[in-house]
């Protein structure tokens, strides 16, 4: 059992009791002190009491040793391994401990292990985890659950693990008060908020506590607790509700997670009664300095502010003729004395565009606003950039902003909540997509270093993602959507991980005791599901084609004549957005070489992004050898058939996995099948009617 007793009804996600089975059967010594070491001790104590092992500590007989049997597992922070701790660990632990400590230390160019890092070594039947400090120890313990083979079997050389990114953050779009249109959680597909209920912070935060534990087990260390659209009720979290924020921070603290707040740029007016929120106004500056000081008095380890400014109606510096650097620096200066950061979002575009105006291209907007500001931001500003230039579509190129701001700390923002990828009614494992994004080389492979600089290297402000969690008993509505949350944490820690292997980790933890055939089936249903979703929805990067407002299901022209800048320009001859320099909006010019030329060229542009960059005739022949129109038909029929196969495969799991998980997924697969069919038929019919070109395979099109 875990350190926290979980409510009977709540699904344990990737931390079922059985995940602790191997660790819980061992004699484990935990050395060190502090809140996080206590968390580790509690976990081991709970696991041992369920699985017959033992937590060895000072209360024992003063050592881990009884008779000739020492500790099987030794967990400690590097600084804690003095003579007493070594004696307590017993002589059998010496080899593993010496090796782990050596690997944790500096050598040559290698720095000593950071606070969040850990080393695992196994020698002479003893497994040792040395944490750089408390956080590293916590992560090291969870690592043993993912790979229980580290606790059994032959010795293995020490492994050193450190996060690629210091900031691994989840953004909650949770509203405190239920929003009349967006509800309790904006773009939430898993019930209400685990933090708020109808206008108040929940009195009972035990779900938050379980959540914090799940996040720690996948390496998340920051959480922004309210929606970036900060309405009147939510704005007050910064002032009169600080006591409530402190309660939430208390829940996250034992799991090494710091809390951030989304704030309203007009707070000096809305909350402070000033007449302006002009960043260059001294009274405004003083107001923010006070506000930050008050937050830190209430929450000493507070992380910082997240800001959506001058975006989709949120207030910002433009009202005063100032730019985003002025705005971000205002808040950064208020937070700097306390060690906080500002996540300033680059999601800024004209959402009141005239669809008749072909010269405005939403894809260009973030770069046009932000790239010229490179070098102007304070050190504690992180410009948070959505991974693509549009808006979390199932396929987009990587945002050119990421390669354009070398003197700015950038964070890449991903969307774990499946707003545009099936809303947690469809299976859509996003690990492979995120992996492609993080590994993308804006200057090409081989340039600027042997492998080339990857997007992940450019994200010096870390990764942030919109959470997909709510008060649903499976956490994420669709039980299989838990894998997206898990994978985000793992990829933020180690972007080079193979997403397919991460999926297997998640399956292993979530379905303990499942045999290989069951695991293989779950894997099969999920691994290709992002491409399947892409197949039956908007083709070749063109995006949207969803129902306006809630964004679920097909509506090809739903956004075609709106103010949001989301157009596909389909006519009787062709489809796609001309973003070339030669004849289009010039967006391709925002990329460095080689991509600016690859995307510009009709001959070289990758098929999957063709309609993002080019307007082409239906008869245009793709690299794959087929025409655009035939590709649309083929992928839509194939996508639907893939969902049919997923559903059949899932049926084979009946009785072989827990009934509640089976039933919930089965029910959602029914919905997915119906929705995929609707997508297929509407898209095929729409393009058949536009183009008049029949399907070469003669399938039914309406
Ligand atoms: O994708 C859009 C969503 C909005 C969201 C916005 C953003 C929080 O439809 O609901 O607002 O992005 O990222 O700010």
XYZ file of C-alpha atoms and ligand atoms in Angstrom:
716
model
C 0.000 0.000 0.000
C 1.043 3.543 -0.553
C 1.724 6.229 1.993
C -1.657 7.762 1.210
C -4.783 5.733 1.605
C -6.623 6.073 -1.641
C -10.383 6.507 -1.703
C -11.994 3.174 -2.512
C -13.523 4.443 -5.655
C -10.573 6.187 -7.232
C -8.561 4.367 -9.852
C -4.905 4.151 -8.759
C -3.613 5.016 -12.257
C 0.079 4.070 -12.517
C 0.517 3.581 -8.789
C -1.577 0.571 -7.849
C -0.544 -1.138 -4.654
C 0.965 -4.003 -6.694
C 3.464 -1.623 -8.281
C 5.142 -1.616 -4.863
C 5.159 -5.393 -4.571
C 8.839 -6.020 -5.197
C 10.109 -3.045 -3.217
C 7.656 -3.838 -0.434
C 9.032 -7.340 -0.058
C 12.562 -6.087 0.667
C 14.410 -4.934 3.739
C 14.948 -1.300 2.936
C 17.056 1.258 4.720
C 16.229 4.919 4.115
C 18.835 7.467 5.198
C 18.688 11.239 5.198
C 16.312 13.819 6.554
C 13.823 16.384 5.366
C 10.294 16.408 4.034
C 11.027 14.437 0.880
C 13.070 11.771 2.621
C 10.118 11.387 4.986
C 7.862 10.930 1.964
C 10.130 8.139 0.750
C 10.136 6.573 4.213
C 6.340 6.658 4.348
C 6.098 5.015 0.945
C 8.518 2.254 1.905
C 6.809 1.742 5.254
C 3.422 1.408 3.557
C 4.761 -0.944 0.893
C 6.592 -3.113 3.448
C 3.543 -3.545 5.609
C 1.627 -4.903 2.599
C 4.290 -7.092 1.064
C 6.204 -8.567 3.993
C 9.338 -6.470 3.820
C 10.691 -4.094 6.406
C 11.650 -0.474 6.713
C 14.982 -0.344 8.503
C 15.807 2.821 10.320
C 17.252 4.157 13.534
C 14.302 2.828 15.522
C 15.267 -0.680 14.622
C 18.274 -1.930 16.532
C 20.233 1.082 15.430
C 21.370 -0.618 12.279
C 19.965 -2.207 9.205
C 21.757 -5.310 10.204
C 20.168 -8.118 12.120
C 22.222 -11.252 12.415
C 23.996 -11.709 9.131
C 21.252 -10.224 6.978
C 21.750 -6.551 6.017
C 19.579 -4.261 3.917
C 18.485 -5.448 0.470
C 17.807 -1.893 -0.625
C 19.476 1.292 0.556
C 17.917 4.627 -0.318
C 19.538 7.884 0.730
C 20.618 11.343 -0.225
C 24.298 11.675 -1.090
C 25.061 13.875 1.894
C 23.534 11.375 4.328
C 26.006 8.558 3.700
C 28.344 9.167 6.595
C 29.925 6.402 8.680
C 26.761 5.694 10.654
C 24.626 5.303 7.572
C 27.242 3.075 5.949
C 27.389 0.926 9.043
C 23.612 0.712 9.108
C 23.569 -0.363 5.470
C 25.796 -3.305 6.288
C 28.927 -4.655 4.580
C 27.029 -6.203 1.655
C 25.951 -2.734 0.561
C 29.478 -1.394 0.357
C 30.236 -2.253 -3.253
C 27.000 -0.792 -4.629
C 27.221 2.236 -2.403
C 30.831 3.032 -3.312
C 30.015 2.710 -6.978
C 26.873 4.821 -6.727
C 28.673 7.548 -4.789
C 31.481 7.607 -7.331
C 29.041 7.944 -10.224
C 27.155 10.649 -8.319
C 30.339 12.678 -7.931
C 32.123 14.907 -10.402
C 34.636 13.497 -12.850
C 36.287 15.220 -15.785
C 33.635 17.452 -17.336
C 30.915 15.873 -15.310
C 29.299 17.959 -12.581
C 28.258 16.380 -9.306
C 24.717 15.069 -9.270
C 22.104 17.851 -9.084
C 19.349 17.912 -6.443
C 16.875 16.103 -8.673
C 19.268 13.502 -10.015
C 19.803 9.990 -8.723
C 22.098 7.047 -9.225
C 21.013 3.406 -8.987
C 23.555 0.651 -8.529
C 23.210 -3.022 -7.766
C 26.050 -5.174 -6.477
C 26.275 -8.249 -4.255
C 22.509 -8.550 -4.063
C 22.013 -5.024 -2.715
C 20.398 -2.172 -4.645
C 21.441 1.352 -3.713
C 19.804 4.611 -4.763
C 21.712 7.798 -4.062
C 19.702 10.969 -4.585
C 21.414 14.298 -5.270
C 19.058 15.526 -2.567
C 15.496 14.816 -1.427
C 13.911 15.243 -4.883
C 16.419 12.901 -6.491
C 15.774 10.293 -3.827
C 12.033 10.514 -4.411
C 12.489 10.122 -8.183
C 14.934 7.286 -7.635
C 12.439 5.389 -5.505
C 9.752 5.728 -8.185
C 12.267 4.578 -10.774
C 12.529 1.271 -8.889
C 8.788 0.757 -9.361
C 9.084 1.238 -13.130
C 11.974 -1.170 -13.358
C 11.581 -3.735 -10.568
C 14.347 -5.773 -12.189
C 16.700 -3.247 -10.571
C 15.750 -4.868 -7.243
C 16.346 -8.486 -8.179
C 18.800 -10.566 -10.084
C 22.416 -9.993 -10.969
C 24.484 -6.899 -10.361
C 24.377 -4.075 -12.869
C 26.568 -1.077 -13.397
C 25.511 2.184 -11.792
C 23.078 4.280 -13.857
C 22.981 8.025 -13.444
C 19.675 9.793 -14.131
C 19.166 13.518 -14.328
C 16.308 15.496 -15.822
C 16.944 17.178 -19.170
C 14.710 20.046 -18.020
C 14.602 21.773 -14.648
C 11.024 22.913 -15.161
C 8.512 20.168 -15.923
C 5.192 21.796 -15.503
C 1.481 21.110 -15.821
C -0.935 23.943 -16.392
C -4.455 23.477 -15.130
C -7.125 25.352 -16.999
C -9.334 24.981 -13.922
C -11.738 27.751 -13.060
C -12.608 28.423 -9.437
C -16.137 29.470 -10.337
C -17.973 27.464 -12.970
C -17.694 29.473 -16.192
C -21.020 29.852 -18.021
C -19.555 28.542 -21.287
C -16.334 26.755 -20.414
C -17.524 25.088 -17.201
C -15.419 24.213 -14.173
C -12.405 23.194 -16.254
C -11.816 24.923 -19.579
C -11.279 22.219 -22.202
C -11.581 19.651 -19.421
C -12.866 16.216 -20.408
C -12.627 14.464 -17.082
C -15.309 15.966 -14.898
C -14.874 18.796 -12.426
C -11.742 20.237 -10.907
C -9.813 18.383 -8.226
C -9.001 21.769 -6.653
C -12.194 23.796 -6.887
C -15.866 23.223 -6.563
C -18.380 25.818 -7.616
C -16.621 28.975 -6.512
C -14.377 27.735 -3.717
C -11.194 25.818 -3.124
C -12.261 22.356 -2.015
C -12.169 21.773 1.741
C -11.070 18.205 1.072
C -7.919 18.217 -1.037
C -7.236 14.501 -0.784
C -7.619 14.037 -4.550
C -5.018 16.751 -4.971
C -2.730 14.815 -2.695
C -3.087 11.609 -4.672
C -2.567 13.581 -7.849
C 0.642 15.111 -6.521
C 1.931 11.638 -5.801
C 1.105 10.426 -9.316
C 2.836 13.454 -10.801
C 5.952 12.961 -8.688
C 6.117 9.374 -9.920
C 6.396 10.620 -13.497
C 8.760 13.492 -12.734
C 6.536 16.608 -12.822
C 7.782 19.335 -10.479
C 5.570 22.381 -11.127
C 1.832 22.889 -11.305
C -0.053 26.043 -12.255
C -3.335 25.683 -10.439
C -5.729 27.947 -12.360
C -6.793 28.732 -15.894
C -4.730 31.134 -18.004
C -8.014 32.892 -18.756
C -8.206 34.584 -15.377
C -11.748 35.739 -14.685
C -12.864 37.886 -11.768
C -13.218 35.075 -9.228
C -9.907 33.463 -10.167
C -8.029 36.761 -10.003
C -8.586 36.799 -6.258
C -6.402 33.758 -5.705
C -3.558 36.272 -5.816
C -4.865 38.311 -2.895
C -7.668 37.378 -0.549
C -7.441 33.634 -1.248
C -3.729 33.262 -0.582
C -4.496 31.112 2.435
C -6.242 28.691 0.099
C -3.331 28.723 -2.327
C -1.088 27.926 0.624
C -3.258 24.907 1.433
C -2.863 23.624 -2.110
C 0.901 24.234 -1.984
C 1.053 22.190 1.218
C -0.460 19.247 -0.590
C 2.155 19.389 -3.351
C 5.202 20.128 -1.168
C 5.890 16.566 0.065
C 6.097 15.525 -3.592
C 8.635 18.153 -4.636
C 6.115 20.113 -6.686
C 5.973 23.901 -6.559
C 2.774 25.762 -7.197
C 2.318 28.595 -9.728
C -0.625 30.934 -10.288
C -2.057 32.307 -13.501
C -2.597 36.009 -12.964
C -4.586 38.676 -14.737
C -2.445 41.442 -16.213
C -5.044 43.990 -15.140
C -4.831 42.904 -11.476
C -3.683 46.347 -10.318
C -7.028 47.646 -11.596
C -9.212 44.635 -10.876
C -7.834 43.870 -7.435
C -5.838 46.945 -6.463
C -8.228 49.733 -7.366
C -5.600 51.543 -9.484
C -6.619 53.302 -12.653
C -4.041 51.631 -14.823
C -1.993 48.491 -15.217
C 0.601 50.217 -17.422
C 3.863 48.336 -16.868
C 5.872 51.557 -16.833
C 3.744 53.172 -14.140
C 5.491 53.246 -10.756
C 2.338 52.618 -8.772
C 1.681 49.542 -10.883
C 5.231 48.326 -10.304
C 4.859 48.870 -6.546
C 1.537 47.040 -6.566
C 3.076 43.961 -8.186
C 6.106 44.057 -5.870
C 3.754 44.029 -2.868
C 1.574 41.344 -4.363
C 4.598 39.101 -4.959
C 5.925 39.703 -1.434
C 2.563 38.734 0.039
C 2.439 35.550 -2.002
C 5.871 34.520 -0.777
C 4.923 35.211 2.838
C 2.055 32.756 2.405
C 3.900 30.254 0.170
C 7.680 30.493 0.627
C 8.412 28.009 -2.181
C 5.925 29.565 -4.622
C 6.967 28.993 -8.246
C 5.774 32.107 -10.060
C 3.150 33.530 -12.387
C 1.720 32.316 -15.696
C 0.347 35.032 -17.974
C -1.853 35.038 -21.051
C -1.813 38.681 -22.122
C -3.297 40.403 -25.149
C -4.591 37.072 -26.262
C -8.182 36.076 -26.945
C -9.527 38.993 -24.970
C -7.222 38.834 -21.940
C -5.793 42.219 -20.921
C -2.163 43.044 -21.603
C 0.444 45.709 -22.203
C -0.833 46.679 -25.681
C -3.539 48.805 -24.032
C -0.750 51.204 -22.984
C 1.285 51.077 -26.150
C 3.818 48.759 -24.445
C 5.076 45.430 -25.732
C 5.285 41.945 -24.299
C 8.794 42.460 -22.940
C 7.593 45.472 -20.934
C 4.714 43.412 -19.615
C 6.709 40.307 -18.742
C 9.552 42.262 -17.157
C 7.138 44.079 -14.865
C 6.122 40.805 -13.254
C 9.609 39.336 -13.447
C 11.041 42.202 -11.416
C 8.382 41.744 -8.763
C 9.163 38.023 -8.480
C 12.965 38.155 -8.799
C 13.755 38.982 -5.143
C 11.918 35.818 -4.143
C 13.317 33.490 -6.789
C 10.103 33.217 -8.842
C 9.665 33.018 -12.603
C 7.114 34.367 -15.068
C 5.786 32.071 -17.748
C 4.690 34.569 -20.376
C 2.710 32.887 -23.157
C 3.515 33.596 -26.791
C 0.013 32.558 -27.893
C -0.819 36.016 -29.231
C -2.736 36.534 -32.475
C -5.621 38.512 -33.916
C -8.771 36.587 -33.048
C -10.950 39.202 -34.690
C -9.600 38.691 -38.156
C -11.702 39.378 -41.244
C -11.835 36.088 -43.174
C -11.800 38.121 -46.404
C -8.357 39.424 -45.517
C -5.842 37.019 -47.089
C -2.793 38.917 -45.904
C -3.213 38.104 -42.213
C -1.912 34.661 -41.301
C -2.469 33.486 -37.748
C 0.484 31.099 -38.044
C 2.805 34.078 -38.365
C 1.570 35.895 -35.283
C 3.667 34.516 -32.398
C 6.909 35.014 -34.324
C 5.949 38.477 -35.524
C 5.179 39.576 -31.976
C 7.986 37.862 -30.091
C 11.050 37.285 -32.259
C 11.877 41.025 -32.393
C 11.881 41.091 -28.577
C 14.670 38.528 -28.226
C 17.223 39.765 -25.702
C 14.819 42.150 -23.991
C 13.431 39.755 -21.378
C 14.655 39.534 -17.787
C 16.424 36.311 -16.828
C 13.454 35.040 -14.860
C 11.061 35.389 -17.775
C 10.207 32.208 -19.629
C 8.419 32.755 -22.910
C 6.042 29.811 -23.218
C 5.503 28.815 -26.832
C 2.831 26.438 -28.110
C 4.568 23.634 -29.983
C 2.997 24.614 -33.270
C 2.249 27.976 -34.850
C -1.531 27.478 -34.719
C -3.219 25.725 -31.850
C -2.567 22.152 -30.738
C -3.829 20.565 -33.959
C -3.275 16.872 -34.586
C -0.501 17.820 -37.002
C 1.390 21.097 -37.230
C 4.965 21.996 -38.002
C 7.090 23.016 -35.026
C 6.715 26.698 -34.102
C 9.408 28.829 -35.755
C 9.568 30.955 -32.583
C 11.565 28.166 -30.966
C 14.502 28.764 -33.297
C 14.243 32.537 -33.292
C 14.974 33.597 -29.718
C 18.466 32.454 -28.710
C 18.730 35.051 -25.961
C 15.431 34.181 -24.293
C 14.492 31.286 -22.042
C 11.780 29.414 -23.903
C 9.382 26.736 -22.735
C 7.550 24.451 -25.137
C 3.844 24.127 -24.372
C 2.063 20.858 -25.188
C -1.595 19.981 -24.718
C -2.177 16.818 -22.725
C -5.876 17.549 -22.503
C -7.218 16.291 -25.837
C -9.043 19.395 -27.001
C -8.358 18.780 -30.691
C -7.422 15.119 -30.453
C -10.628 13.383 -29.465
C -11.504 14.946 -26.104
C -10.733 11.818 -24.116
C -13.540 10.039 -25.890
C -11.085 8.803 -28.525
C -7.949 6.788 -27.850
C -5.103 9.042 -28.928
C -1.708 8.316 -27.380
C 0.266 11.496 -27.992
C 3.718 10.304 -26.923
C 4.885 9.750 -30.531
C 3.779 13.252 -31.564
C 5.544 14.946 -28.666
C 8.608 12.890 -29.286
C 8.725 14.065 -32.922
C 8.344 17.652 -31.778
C 11.041 17.468 -29.118
C 13.471 15.740 -31.459
C 12.841 18.055 -34.390
C 16.010 19.809 -35.586
C 15.175 23.355 -36.765
C 18.553 23.716 -38.482
C 18.500 20.168 -39.805
C 20.340 17.092 -38.623
C 24.085 17.388 -38.798
C 24.077 21.174 -38.636
C 25.522 23.017 -35.642
C 26.851 19.912 -33.953
C 26.915 16.328 -35.023
C 23.258 15.532 -34.368
C 21.997 19.073 -34.742
C 20.217 21.129 -32.105
C 16.813 19.745 -31.190
C 13.715 21.577 -30.024
C 14.221 20.033 -26.610
C 17.672 21.682 -26.401
C 16.105 25.033 -27.194
C 13.590 24.708 -24.369
C 15.838 26.193 -21.712
C 12.725 27.149 -19.762
C 11.541 23.556 -19.783
C 8.284 22.019 -20.856
C 4.756 22.925 -19.874
C 1.538 21.131 -20.755
C -2.150 21.570 -20.223
C -3.345 18.883 -17.805
C -6.042 16.374 -18.724
C -7.112 15.582 -15.173
C -10.411 16.127 -13.407
C -12.418 14.595 -10.597
C -13.414 11.609 -12.749
C -12.698 8.327 -10.999
C -10.220 7.385 -13.722
C -8.662 10.859 -13.467
C -8.779 11.430 -17.206
C -12.262 10.315 -18.297
C -10.817 7.826 -20.771
C -8.651 5.469 -18.715
C -6.144 5.170 -21.571
C -5.662 8.956 -21.562
C -3.737 8.495 -18.318
C -0.882 7.362 -20.525
C -0.617 10.850 -22.019
C -0.138 12.406 -18.604
C 2.431 9.783 -17.690
C 4.272 10.163 -20.993
C 4.423 13.929 -20.718
C 6.242 13.654 -17.391
C 8.637 11.046 -18.693
C 9.448 12.925 -21.911
C 9.928 16.176 -20.013
C 12.476 14.350 -17.884
C 14.133 12.552 -20.804
C 13.025 13.747 -24.248
C 15.066 11.075 -25.989
C 13.001 8.249 -24.509
C 11.252 6.049 -27.040
C 7.535 6.856 -26.665
C 6.645 3.285 -27.434
C 8.820 2.108 -24.515
C 7.245 4.766 -22.286
C 3.870 3.329 -23.228
C 5.077 -0.094 -22.122
C 6.235 1.354 -18.795
C 2.792 2.805 -18.293
C 1.089 -0.443 -19.267
C 3.356 -2.400 -16.923
C 2.554 -0.161 -13.965
C -1.141 0.275 -14.680
C -1.974 -3.346 -15.428
C 0.140 -5.209 -12.871
C -0.057 -8.915 -13.241
C -1.276 -8.740 -16.825
C 0.298 -11.385 -19.030
C 2.331 -10.583 -22.116
C -0.583 -11.091 -24.488
C -2.707 -8.588 -22.576
C 0.098 -6.057 -22.535
C 0.671 -6.523 -26.230
C -3.017 -5.933 -26.937
C -3.170 -2.736 -24.901
C -0.006 -1.590 -26.653
C -1.474 -2.403 -30.038
C -4.638 -0.435 -29.337
C -2.705 2.632 -28.246
C 0.649 2.935 -29.978
C -0.562 3.998 -33.411
C -3.654 5.799 -32.190
C -2.380 9.345 -32.847
C -1.824 8.560 -36.530
C -5.158 6.814 -36.669
C -6.829 9.929 -35.309
C -4.985 12.017 -37.866
C -6.139 9.660 -40.628
C -9.846 10.166 -40.083
C -9.755 13.895 -39.195
C -8.261 17.015 -40.850
C -5.833 15.944 -43.613
C -2.166 16.819 -44.154
C -1.789 19.515 -41.534
C -4.678 21.667 -42.694
C -6.141 21.659 -39.183
C -9.432 22.487 -37.519
C -12.526 21.361 -39.523
C -14.056 20.829 -36.059
C -17.349 22.081 -34.696
C -16.917 25.640 -33.525
C -17.020 26.315 -29.799
C -16.622 22.879 -28.249
C -14.250 21.596 -30.954
C -15.558 18.013 -31.035
C -16.515 16.201 -34.215
C -16.348 17.222 -37.884
C -17.559 20.469 -39.403
C -15.396 21.142 -42.436
C -16.503 24.729 -42.944
C -17.267 25.379 -39.289
C -14.402 27.838 -38.967
C -14.045 28.813 -42.608
C -15.770 32.172 -42.461
C -15.037 33.103 -38.838
C -12.707 35.589 -37.194
C -10.269 33.030 -35.751
C -7.785 32.748 -38.614
C -8.398 29.020 -39.128
C -9.057 28.461 -42.834
C -8.541 25.633 -45.345
C -9.577 27.522 -48.542
C -11.053 24.465 -50.243
C -12.701 25.249 -53.599
C -13.566 23.180 -56.654
C -9.923 23.019 -57.757
C -7.939 22.473 -54.593
C -7.323 22.912 -50.897
C -4.704 24.186 -48.425
C -3.109 27.397 -47.215
C -0.412 29.037 -49.290
C 2.173 30.069 -46.719
C 5.075 30.322 -49.134
C 7.250 33.372 -49.602
C 6.783 33.210 -53.345
C 3.015 33.503 -53.549
C 1.580 33.172 -50.057
C 1.750 34.670 -46.589
C 5.531 34.303 -46.311
C 5.315 32.175 -43.168
C 7.945 29.726 -44.513
C 10.432 32.559 -44.169
C 10.180 32.402 -40.388
C 12.189 29.154 -40.397
C 15.933 28.887 -40.677
C 17.439 26.806 -43.481
C 16.962 24.053 -44.436
C 13.290 24.066 -43.404
C 12.474 27.461 -44.878
C 13.330 25.963 -48.264
C 11.932 22.496 -47.694
C 8.556 23.856 -46.626
C 8.616 26.444 -49.428
C 9.115 23.811 -52.072
C 6.070 21.932 -53.279
C 8.382 19.161 -54.375
C 10.077 18.779 -50.987
C 7.408 19.625 -48.443
C 6.559 16.499 -46.405
C 3.177 15.022 -47.356
C 1.823 15.205 -43.834
C 2.255 19.006 -43.789
C 1.453 19.742 -47.402
C -1.838 21.544 -46.832
C -0.376 23.564 -43.985
C 2.093 25.156 -46.394
C 0.573 24.923 -49.845
C -2.700 25.319 -51.690
C -2.692 22.491 -54.203
C -5.006 21.029 -56.841
C -6.804 17.826 -55.910
C -4.845 16.018 -58.550
C -1.466 16.985 -57.099
C 0.648 13.851 -56.725
C 2.164 13.261 -53.279
C 5.518 11.679 -52.490
C 3.533 8.609 -51.595
C 2.513 8.389 -55.277
C -1.167 9.028 -54.774
C -3.133 12.223 -55.429
C -4.291 14.623 -52.736
C -7.949 13.728 -53.240
C -7.281 9.995 -53.260
C -5.121 10.382 -50.148
C -8.026 12.063 -48.377
C -10.349 9.197 -49.294
C -7.816 6.475 -48.491
C -6.729 7.803 -45.113
C -10.293 8.398 -44.012
C -11.407 4.897 -44.904
C -8.259 3.438 -43.393
C -8.600 5.494 -40.196
C -12.109 4.240 -39.601
C -11.047 0.643 -40.210
C -8.171 1.081 -37.760
C -10.676 2.132 -35.103
C -12.746 -0.955 -35.882
C -9.657 -3.086 -35.326
C -8.874 -1.251 -32.087
C -12.365 -1.992 -30.821
C -12.113 -5.660 -31.800
C -8.757 -5.951 -30.106
C -10.120 -4.330 -26.985
C -12.959 -6.895 -26.864
C -10.371 -9.643 -26.486
C -9.375 -8.116 -23.142
C -12.720 -8.758 -21.516
C -12.205 -10.565 -18.216
C -8.440 -10.215 -18.504
C -8.154 -6.679 -17.135
C -10.249 -5.029 -14.408
C -13.909 -4.903 -15.462
C -14.332 -1.207 -14.726
C -11.448 -0.219 -16.989
C -12.598 -2.625 -19.667
C -16.141 -1.273 -19.617
C -15.237 2.421 -19.627
C -12.854 1.999 -22.552
C -15.326 -0.172 -24.449
C -18.008 2.455 -24.044
C -15.666 5.179 -25.307
C -14.577 3.043 -28.248
C -18.207 2.861 -29.313
C -18.325 6.631 -29.320
C -15.011 6.797 -31.156
C -16.262 4.433 -33.845
C -19.371 6.508 -34.390
C -17.376 9.718 -34.454
C -14.707 8.333 -36.793
C -17.450 7.202 -39.162
C -18.947 10.667 -39.101
C -15.536 12.228 -39.788
C -14.865 9.817 -42.633
C -18.177 10.314 -44.343
C -18.343 14.065 -43.926
C -14.794 14.655 -45.081
C -15.026 12.313 -48.038
C -18.413 13.660 -49.046
C -17.337 17.254 -48.692
C -14.280 16.816 -50.871
C -16.096 14.657 -53.398
C -18.781 17.307 -53.810
C -16.185 20.093 -54.061
C -13.899 18.326 -56.477
C -16.216 16.025 -58.388
C -13.420 13.462 -58.410
C -14.686 9.972 -57.589
C -12.900 7.534 -55.286
C -10.671 5.290 -57.379
C -11.720 2.374 -55.189
C -15.417 3.007 -55.660
C -16.282 3.062 -51.959
C -19.530 4.627 -50.810
C -19.373 8.390 -50.640
C -22.587 10.283 -50.072
O -6.880 26.191 -27.901
C -7.344 27.370 -27.363
C -8.493 26.951 -26.495
C -8.838 27.954 -25.421
C -7.573 28.277 -24.633
C -6.544 28.849 -25.597
C -5.213 29.144 -24.908
C -7.369 28.787 -22.298
O -9.592 26.698 -27.312
O -9.828 27.372 -24.586
O -7.824 29.166 -23.557
O -6.287 27.925 -26.625
O -4.307 28.329 -25.052
O -5.078 30.146 -24.246
